[in-house]
Tab-separated table of C-alpha atoms in Angstrom:
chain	number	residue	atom	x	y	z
A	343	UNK	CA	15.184	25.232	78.340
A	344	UNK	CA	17.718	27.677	78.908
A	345	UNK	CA	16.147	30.976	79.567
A	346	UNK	CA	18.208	34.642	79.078
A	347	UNK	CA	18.352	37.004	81.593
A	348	UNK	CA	17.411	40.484	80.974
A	349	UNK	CA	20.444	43.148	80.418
A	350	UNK	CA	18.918	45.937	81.458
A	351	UNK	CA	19.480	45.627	85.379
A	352	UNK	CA	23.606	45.153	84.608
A	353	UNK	CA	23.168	48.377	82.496
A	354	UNK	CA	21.999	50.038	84.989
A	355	UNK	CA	24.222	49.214	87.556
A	356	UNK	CA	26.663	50.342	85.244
A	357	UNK	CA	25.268	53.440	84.756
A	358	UNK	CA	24.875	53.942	88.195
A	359	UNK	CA	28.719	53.189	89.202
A	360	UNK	CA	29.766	55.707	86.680
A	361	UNK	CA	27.804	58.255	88.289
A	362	UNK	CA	28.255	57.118	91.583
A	363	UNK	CA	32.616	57.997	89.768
A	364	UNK	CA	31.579	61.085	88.572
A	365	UNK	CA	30.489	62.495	91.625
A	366	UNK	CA	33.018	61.485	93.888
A	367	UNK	CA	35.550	63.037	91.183
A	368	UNK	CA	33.573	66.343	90.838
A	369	UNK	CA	33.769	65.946	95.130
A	370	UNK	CA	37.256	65.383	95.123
A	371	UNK	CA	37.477	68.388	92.834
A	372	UNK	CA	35.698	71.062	94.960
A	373	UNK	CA	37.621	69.875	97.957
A	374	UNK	CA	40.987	70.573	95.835
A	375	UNK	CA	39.991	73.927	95.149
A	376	UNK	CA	38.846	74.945	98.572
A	377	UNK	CA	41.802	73.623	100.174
A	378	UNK	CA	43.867	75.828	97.432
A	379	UNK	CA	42.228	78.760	97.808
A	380	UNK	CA	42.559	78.453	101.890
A	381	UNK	CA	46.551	77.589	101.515
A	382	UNK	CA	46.600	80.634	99.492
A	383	UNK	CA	45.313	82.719	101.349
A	384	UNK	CA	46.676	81.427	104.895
A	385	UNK	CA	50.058	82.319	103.109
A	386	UNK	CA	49.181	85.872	101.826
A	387	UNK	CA	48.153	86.345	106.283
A	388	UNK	CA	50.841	84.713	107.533
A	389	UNK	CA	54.019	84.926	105.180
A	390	UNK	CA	56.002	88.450	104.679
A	391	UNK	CA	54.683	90.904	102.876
A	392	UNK	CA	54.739	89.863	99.488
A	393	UNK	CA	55.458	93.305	98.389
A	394	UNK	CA	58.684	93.476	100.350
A	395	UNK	CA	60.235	90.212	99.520
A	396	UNK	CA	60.992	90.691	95.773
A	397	UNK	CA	62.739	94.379	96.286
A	398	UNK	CA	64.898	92.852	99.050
A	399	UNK	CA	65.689	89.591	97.180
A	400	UNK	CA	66.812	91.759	93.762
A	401	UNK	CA	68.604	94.222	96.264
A	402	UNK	CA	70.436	90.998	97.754
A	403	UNK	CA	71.278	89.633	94.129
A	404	UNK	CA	72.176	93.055	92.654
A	405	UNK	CA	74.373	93.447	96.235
A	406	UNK	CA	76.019	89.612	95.342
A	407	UNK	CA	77.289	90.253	91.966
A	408	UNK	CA	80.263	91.862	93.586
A	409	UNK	CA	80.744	87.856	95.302
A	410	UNK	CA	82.569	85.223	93.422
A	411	UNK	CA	80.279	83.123	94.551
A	412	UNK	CA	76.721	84.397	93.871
A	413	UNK	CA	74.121	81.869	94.407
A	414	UNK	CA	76.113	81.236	98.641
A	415	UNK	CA	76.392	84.849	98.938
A	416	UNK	CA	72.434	85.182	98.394
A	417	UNK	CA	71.861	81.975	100.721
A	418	UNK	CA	73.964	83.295	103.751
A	419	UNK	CA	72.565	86.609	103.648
A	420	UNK	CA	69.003	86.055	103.179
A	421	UNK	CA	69.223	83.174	106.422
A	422	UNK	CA	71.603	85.679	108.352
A	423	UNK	CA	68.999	87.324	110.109
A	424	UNK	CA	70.552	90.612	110.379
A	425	UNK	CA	68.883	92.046	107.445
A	426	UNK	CA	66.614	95.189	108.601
A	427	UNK	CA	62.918	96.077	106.438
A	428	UNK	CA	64.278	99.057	105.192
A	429	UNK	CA	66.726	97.956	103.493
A	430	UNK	CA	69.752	99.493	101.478
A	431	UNK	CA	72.738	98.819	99.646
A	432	UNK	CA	74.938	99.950	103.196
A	433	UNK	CA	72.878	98.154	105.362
A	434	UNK	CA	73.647	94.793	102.878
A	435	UNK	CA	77.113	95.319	103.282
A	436	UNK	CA	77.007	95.783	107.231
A	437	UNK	CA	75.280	92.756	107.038
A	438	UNK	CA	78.178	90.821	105.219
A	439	UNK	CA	80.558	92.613	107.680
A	440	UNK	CA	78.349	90.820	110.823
A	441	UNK	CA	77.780	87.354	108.865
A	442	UNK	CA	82.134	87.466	108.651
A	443	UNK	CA	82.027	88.349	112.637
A	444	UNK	CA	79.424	85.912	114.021
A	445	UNK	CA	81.392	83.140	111.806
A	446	UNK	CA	84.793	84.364	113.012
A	447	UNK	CA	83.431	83.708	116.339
A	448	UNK	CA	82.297	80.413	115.612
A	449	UNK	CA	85.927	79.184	113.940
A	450	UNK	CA	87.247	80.396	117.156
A	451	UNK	CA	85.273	77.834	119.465
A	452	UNK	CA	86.357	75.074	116.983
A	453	UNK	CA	89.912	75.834	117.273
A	454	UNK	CA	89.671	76.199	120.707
A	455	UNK	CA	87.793	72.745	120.996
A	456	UNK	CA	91.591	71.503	118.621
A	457	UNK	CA	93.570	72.900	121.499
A	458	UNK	CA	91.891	71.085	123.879
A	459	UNK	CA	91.446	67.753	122.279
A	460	UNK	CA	94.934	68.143	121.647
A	461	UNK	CA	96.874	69.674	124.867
A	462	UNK	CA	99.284	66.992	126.231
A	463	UNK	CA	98.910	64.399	123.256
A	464	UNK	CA	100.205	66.229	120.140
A	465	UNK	CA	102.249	69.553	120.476
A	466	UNK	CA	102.396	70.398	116.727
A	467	UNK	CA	98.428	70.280	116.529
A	468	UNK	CA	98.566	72.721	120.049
A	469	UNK	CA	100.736	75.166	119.077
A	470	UNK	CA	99.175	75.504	115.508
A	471	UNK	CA	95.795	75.688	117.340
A	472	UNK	CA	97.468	79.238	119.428
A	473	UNK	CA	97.914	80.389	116.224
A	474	UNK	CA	95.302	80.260	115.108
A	475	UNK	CA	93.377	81.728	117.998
A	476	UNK	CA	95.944	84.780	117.886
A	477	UNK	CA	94.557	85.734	114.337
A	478	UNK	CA	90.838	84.871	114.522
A	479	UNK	CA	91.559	86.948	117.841
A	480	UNK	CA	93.206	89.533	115.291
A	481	UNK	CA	90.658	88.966	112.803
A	482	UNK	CA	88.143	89.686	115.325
A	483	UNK	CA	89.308	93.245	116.237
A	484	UNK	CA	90.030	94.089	112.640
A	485	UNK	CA	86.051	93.056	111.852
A	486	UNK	CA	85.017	95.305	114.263
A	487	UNK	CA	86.651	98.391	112.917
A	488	UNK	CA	85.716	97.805	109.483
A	489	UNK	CA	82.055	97.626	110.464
A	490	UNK	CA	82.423	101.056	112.331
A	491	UNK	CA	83.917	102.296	108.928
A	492	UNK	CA	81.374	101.162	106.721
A	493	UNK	CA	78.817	102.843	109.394
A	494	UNK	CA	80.424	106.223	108.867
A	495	UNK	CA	80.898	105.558	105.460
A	496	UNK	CA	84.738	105.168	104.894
A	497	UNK	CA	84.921	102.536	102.308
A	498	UNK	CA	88.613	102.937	101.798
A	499	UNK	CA	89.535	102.317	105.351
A	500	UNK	CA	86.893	99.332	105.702
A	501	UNK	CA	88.739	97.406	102.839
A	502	UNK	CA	91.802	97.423	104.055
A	503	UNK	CA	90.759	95.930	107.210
A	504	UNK	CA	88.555	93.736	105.978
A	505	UNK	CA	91.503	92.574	103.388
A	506	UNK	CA	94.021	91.675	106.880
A	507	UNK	CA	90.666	89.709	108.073
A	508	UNK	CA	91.072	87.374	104.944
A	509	UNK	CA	94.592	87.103	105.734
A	510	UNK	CA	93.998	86.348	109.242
A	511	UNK	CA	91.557	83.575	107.911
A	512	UNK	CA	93.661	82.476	105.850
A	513	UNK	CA	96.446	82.111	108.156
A	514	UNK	CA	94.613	80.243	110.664
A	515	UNK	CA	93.526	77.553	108.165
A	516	UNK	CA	97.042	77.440	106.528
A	517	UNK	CA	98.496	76.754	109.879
A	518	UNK	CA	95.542	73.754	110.224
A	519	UNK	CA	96.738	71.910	107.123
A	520	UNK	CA	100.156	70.808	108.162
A	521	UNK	CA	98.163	68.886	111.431
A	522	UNK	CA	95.545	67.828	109.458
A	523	UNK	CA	95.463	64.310	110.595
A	524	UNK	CA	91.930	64.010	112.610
A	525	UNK	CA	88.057	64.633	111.113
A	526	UNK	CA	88.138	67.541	113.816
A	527	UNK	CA	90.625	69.770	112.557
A	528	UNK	CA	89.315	68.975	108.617
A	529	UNK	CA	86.033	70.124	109.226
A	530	UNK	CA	87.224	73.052	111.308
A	531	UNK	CA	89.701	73.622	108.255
A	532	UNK	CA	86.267	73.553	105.887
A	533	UNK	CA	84.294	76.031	108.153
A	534	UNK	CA	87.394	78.294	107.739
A	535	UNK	CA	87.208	77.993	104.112
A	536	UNK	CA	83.824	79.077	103.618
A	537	UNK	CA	84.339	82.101	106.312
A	538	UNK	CA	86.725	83.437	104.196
A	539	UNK	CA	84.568	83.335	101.507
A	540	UNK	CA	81.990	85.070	103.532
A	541	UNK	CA	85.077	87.743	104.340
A	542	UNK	CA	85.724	87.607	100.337
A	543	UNK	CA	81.155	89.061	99.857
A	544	UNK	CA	81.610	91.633	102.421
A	545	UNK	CA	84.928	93.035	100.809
A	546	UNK	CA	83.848	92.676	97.217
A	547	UNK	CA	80.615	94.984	97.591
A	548	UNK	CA	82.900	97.242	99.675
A	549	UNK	CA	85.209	97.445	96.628
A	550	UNK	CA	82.080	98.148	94.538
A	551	UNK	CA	80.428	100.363	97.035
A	552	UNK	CA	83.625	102.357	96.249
A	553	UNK	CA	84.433	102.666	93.085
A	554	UNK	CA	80.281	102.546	91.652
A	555	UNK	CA	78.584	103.985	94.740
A	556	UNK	CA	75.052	102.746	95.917
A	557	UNK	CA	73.679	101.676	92.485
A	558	UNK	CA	74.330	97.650	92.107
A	559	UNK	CA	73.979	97.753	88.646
A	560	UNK	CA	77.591	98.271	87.397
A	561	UNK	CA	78.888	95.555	90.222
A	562	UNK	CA	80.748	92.966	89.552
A	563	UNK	CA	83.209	90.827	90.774
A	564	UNK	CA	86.712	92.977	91.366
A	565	UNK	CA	89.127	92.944	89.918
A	566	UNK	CA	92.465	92.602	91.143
A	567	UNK	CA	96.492	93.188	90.003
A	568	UNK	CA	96.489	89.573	88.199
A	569	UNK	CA	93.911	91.160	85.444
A	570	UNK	CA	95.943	93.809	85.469
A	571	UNK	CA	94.109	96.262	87.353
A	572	UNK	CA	95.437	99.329	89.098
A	573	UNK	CA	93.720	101.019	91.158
A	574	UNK	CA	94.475	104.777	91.397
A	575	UNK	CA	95.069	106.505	94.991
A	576	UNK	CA	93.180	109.384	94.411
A	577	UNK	CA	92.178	112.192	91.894
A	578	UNK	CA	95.731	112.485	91.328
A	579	UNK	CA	95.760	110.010	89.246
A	580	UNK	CA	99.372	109.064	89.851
A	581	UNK	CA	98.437	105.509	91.411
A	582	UNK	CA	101.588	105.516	93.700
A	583	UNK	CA	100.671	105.473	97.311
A	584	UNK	CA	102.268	108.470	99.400
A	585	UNK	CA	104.002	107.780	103.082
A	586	UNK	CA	106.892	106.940	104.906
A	587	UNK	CA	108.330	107.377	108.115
A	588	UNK	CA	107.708	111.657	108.938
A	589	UNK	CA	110.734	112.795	109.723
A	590	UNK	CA	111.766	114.998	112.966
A	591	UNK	CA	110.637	112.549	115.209
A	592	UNK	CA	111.961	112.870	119.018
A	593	UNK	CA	112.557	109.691	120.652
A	594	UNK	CA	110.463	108.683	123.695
A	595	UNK	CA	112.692	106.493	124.955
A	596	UNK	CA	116.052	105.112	124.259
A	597	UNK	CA	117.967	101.812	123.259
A	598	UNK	CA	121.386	100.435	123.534
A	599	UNK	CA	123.587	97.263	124.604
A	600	UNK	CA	126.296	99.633	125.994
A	601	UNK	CA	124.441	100.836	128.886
A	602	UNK	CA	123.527	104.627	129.123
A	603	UNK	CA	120.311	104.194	127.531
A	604	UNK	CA	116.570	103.614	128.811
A	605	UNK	CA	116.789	100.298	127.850
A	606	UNK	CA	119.117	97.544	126.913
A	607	UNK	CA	116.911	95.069	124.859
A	608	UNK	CA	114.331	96.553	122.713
A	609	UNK	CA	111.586	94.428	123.704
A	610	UNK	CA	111.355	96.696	127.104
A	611	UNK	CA	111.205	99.485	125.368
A	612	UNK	CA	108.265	98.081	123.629
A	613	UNK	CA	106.647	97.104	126.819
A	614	UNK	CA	107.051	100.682	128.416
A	615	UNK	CA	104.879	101.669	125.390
A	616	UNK	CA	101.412	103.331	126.430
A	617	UNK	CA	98.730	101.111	125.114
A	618	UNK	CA	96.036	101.551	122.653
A	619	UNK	CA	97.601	105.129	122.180
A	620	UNK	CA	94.729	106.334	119.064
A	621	UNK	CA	97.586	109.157	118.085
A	622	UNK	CA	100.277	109.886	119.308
A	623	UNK	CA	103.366	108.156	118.033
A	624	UNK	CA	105.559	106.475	120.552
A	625	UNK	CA	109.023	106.674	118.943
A	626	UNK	CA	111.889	104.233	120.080
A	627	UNK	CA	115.076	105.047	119.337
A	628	UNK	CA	117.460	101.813	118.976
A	629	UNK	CA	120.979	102.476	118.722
A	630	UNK	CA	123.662	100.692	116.772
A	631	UNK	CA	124.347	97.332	117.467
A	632	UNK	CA	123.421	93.722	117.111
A	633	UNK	CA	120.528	92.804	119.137
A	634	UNK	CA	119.705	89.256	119.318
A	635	UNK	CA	115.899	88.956	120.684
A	636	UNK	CA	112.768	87.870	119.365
A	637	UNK	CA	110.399	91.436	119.717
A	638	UNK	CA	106.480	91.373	119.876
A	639	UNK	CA	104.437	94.635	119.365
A	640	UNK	CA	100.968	93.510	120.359
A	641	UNK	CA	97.762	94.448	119.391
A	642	UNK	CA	97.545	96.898	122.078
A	643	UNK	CA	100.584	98.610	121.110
A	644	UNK	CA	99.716	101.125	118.674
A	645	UNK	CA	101.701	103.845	116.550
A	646	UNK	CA	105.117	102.344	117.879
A	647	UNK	CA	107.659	103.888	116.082
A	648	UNK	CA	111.202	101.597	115.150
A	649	UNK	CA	113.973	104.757	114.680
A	650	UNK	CA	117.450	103.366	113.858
A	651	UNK	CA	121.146	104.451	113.076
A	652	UNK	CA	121.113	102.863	109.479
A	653	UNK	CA	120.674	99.404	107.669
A	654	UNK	CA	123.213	97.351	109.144
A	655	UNK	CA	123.874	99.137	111.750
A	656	UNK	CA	121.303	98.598	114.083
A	657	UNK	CA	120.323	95.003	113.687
A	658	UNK	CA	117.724	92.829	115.475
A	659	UNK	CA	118.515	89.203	114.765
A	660	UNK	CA	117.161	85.386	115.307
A	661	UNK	CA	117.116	82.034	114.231
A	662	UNK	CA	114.065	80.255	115.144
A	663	UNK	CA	113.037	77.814	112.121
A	664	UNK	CA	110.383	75.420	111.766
A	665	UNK	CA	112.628	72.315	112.560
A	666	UNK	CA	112.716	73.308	116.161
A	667	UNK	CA	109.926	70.978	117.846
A	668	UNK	CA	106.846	73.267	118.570
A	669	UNK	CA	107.758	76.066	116.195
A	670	UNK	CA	105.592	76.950	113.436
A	671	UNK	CA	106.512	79.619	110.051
A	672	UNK	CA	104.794	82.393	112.041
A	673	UNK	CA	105.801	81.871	115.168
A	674	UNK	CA	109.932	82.162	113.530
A	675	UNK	CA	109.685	85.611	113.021
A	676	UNK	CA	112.349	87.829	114.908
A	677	UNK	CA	109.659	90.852	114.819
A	678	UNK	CA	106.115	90.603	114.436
A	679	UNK	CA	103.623	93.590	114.559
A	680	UNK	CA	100.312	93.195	115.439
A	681	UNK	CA	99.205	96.905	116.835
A	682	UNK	CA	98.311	99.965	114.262
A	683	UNK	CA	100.389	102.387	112.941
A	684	UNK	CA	103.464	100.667	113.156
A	685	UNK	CA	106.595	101.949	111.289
A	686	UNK	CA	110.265	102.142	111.335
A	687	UNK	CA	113.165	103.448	109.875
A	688	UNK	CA	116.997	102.975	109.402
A	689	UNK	CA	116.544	99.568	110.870
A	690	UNK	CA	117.596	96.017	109.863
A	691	UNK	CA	115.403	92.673	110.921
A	692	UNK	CA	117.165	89.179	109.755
A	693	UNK	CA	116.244	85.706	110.806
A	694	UNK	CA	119.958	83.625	110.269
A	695	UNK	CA	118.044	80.395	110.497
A	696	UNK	CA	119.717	79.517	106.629
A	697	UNK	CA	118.314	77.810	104.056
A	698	UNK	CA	116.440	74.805	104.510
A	699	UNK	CA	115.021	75.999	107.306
A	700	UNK	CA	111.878	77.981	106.897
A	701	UNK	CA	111.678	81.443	108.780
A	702	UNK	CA	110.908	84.568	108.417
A	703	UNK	CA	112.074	87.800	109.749
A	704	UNK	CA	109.015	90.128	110.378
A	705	UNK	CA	105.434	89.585	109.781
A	706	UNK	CA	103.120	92.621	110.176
A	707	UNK	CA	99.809	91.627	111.420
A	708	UNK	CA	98.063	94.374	110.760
């Protein structure tokens, strides 16, 4: 005879197994919540401040508007490293000024890794690598003073150096794309690129800074001659910017091919100038004639002063081009400027190089 075995021992067990559940998951559950409660409150000892960190990260945003590209602007700044607990809307923007100068300095060592990878195997990729060490080296001075302006609060002075930065940027990566042939110079030419967007923050909020003062909320991204914006010079109102060479300058020093002069080739004279003069002008007087030299006024030649006996009269002239082996656009120009306060007057600079043959006749660095 078949005898049935009792059910009562398998309901228990089952009733024990789904207690045995619910007390592990009522365990598990406590443990959760104590190890929440510690996380949260190990991050309110050892995070910042939480009642600093939303001020500075609207001040950032409200600072970025002024940035064409926001949400990078916010990134770089915020990892940067230079921003100081007390923050304000000037110490933001001397903080975009120093993320543009520590990344200036870092394009520099990649170009100058180019030159070296590429001295005595490819002279195109060398000499474009020079150049663009000569205006990252520009670049690099111009930085400088534009954080010393935005320290003693002369926003108009800071932008226009920090506009020649961008153009020094620019340059360098411009003179990068015609060797762009290796993964070296492409990913220097993409650093470059995104420091001149860092260049592009710092002058924006400058621009802002400006025109709106400290307040961020009226920034916004500038705008510029191509939407038709004019920017006035002053409470004038006229718009038209006021200057020129002053007139009843005395000449320091004179030039002429003749003889009877200081100096026969104008270059000299430009050496004999004093250097990193702050200002006083040094005023070189070049006398009519043809002169057929390619002139550099460095960086440490400031307030050099070009005085000559008319258009056409007194002529500097050249013809290097860009289908001479080793010669780049900038490096064609007959006169190039580098130092401050250069200006000149009653002059004439050609480059006879012709068409078809890209030159130019003066670039002014500054």
């Amino acid at each position: 005879m078949h005898i049935r075995k009792p059910a009562k021992p398998t309901l228990f067990r089952k009733f024990k197994l789904l207690f045995i559940s619910m007390a592990s998951f009522f365990t598990l559950t406590i443990f959760s919540l104590i190890l929440f409660f510690s996380i949260s409150s190990a991050a309110r000892h050892h995070s910042p401040d939480s009642s600093t960190s939303p001020s500075i990260s609207l001040q950032i945003r409200g600072a970025c508007k002024a940035s064409r590209d926001p949400p990078t602007c916010e990134s770089v700044l915020t990892d940067s490293g230079n921003l100081p607990s007390d923050l304000t809307t000037s110490l933001i923007i001397q903080s975009a000024v120093k993320v543009s100068s520590k990344n200036n300095d870092k394009a520099k060592e990649m170009v100058q890794a180019i030159i070296d990878a590429s001295t005595g195997n490819n002279q195109n990729r060398t000499d474009a690598g020079k150049v663009c060490m000569e205006v990252l080296g520009y670049a690099e001075y111009r930085v400088g003073l534009t954080g010393q302006a935005v320290m003693n609060g002369g926003y108009k002075s800071a932008r226009a150096w920090m506009s020649s930065v961008m153009v020094y940027q620019y340059d360098c990566w411009s003179a990068l794309k015609y060797v762009n042939g290796t993964s070296q110079v492409s990913k220097t030419m993409s650093f470059i690129n995104s420091l001149i967007g860092y260049s592009s923050n710092a002058l924006g909020m400058m621009v802002n800074f400006d025109l709106y003062g400290g307040d961020t909320g009226s920034w916004t991204v500038p705008k510029t001659e191509r939407d038709g914006f004019w920017e006035g010079s002053g409470s004038g109102g006229s718009g038209q910017v006021k200057g020129g060479v002053p007139t009843g300058l005395k000449p320091d020093v004179t030039v002429c091919k003749e003889g009877g002069c200081d100096y026969k080739m104008v270059q000299e004279a430009v050496n004999a100038a004093p250097e990193n003069e702050q200002t006083r002008k040094f005023v070189i007087w070049i006398k009519s004639g043809l002169y057929e030299e390619k002139v550099r006024v460095g960086l440490e030649k400031k307030n050099v002063v070009f005085l000559g006996d008319g258009i056409g009269k007194t002529v500097i002239t050249g013809s290097l081009s860009v289908g001479l082996v080793g010669v780049t656009t900038y490096e064609t120009a007959t006169v190039g400027v580098g130092g401050d306060g250069f200006m000149a007057s009653g002059i004439t600079f050609q480059n006879t190089a012709g068409p078809g043959s890209p030159s130019c006749s003066i670039p002014i660095r500054q």
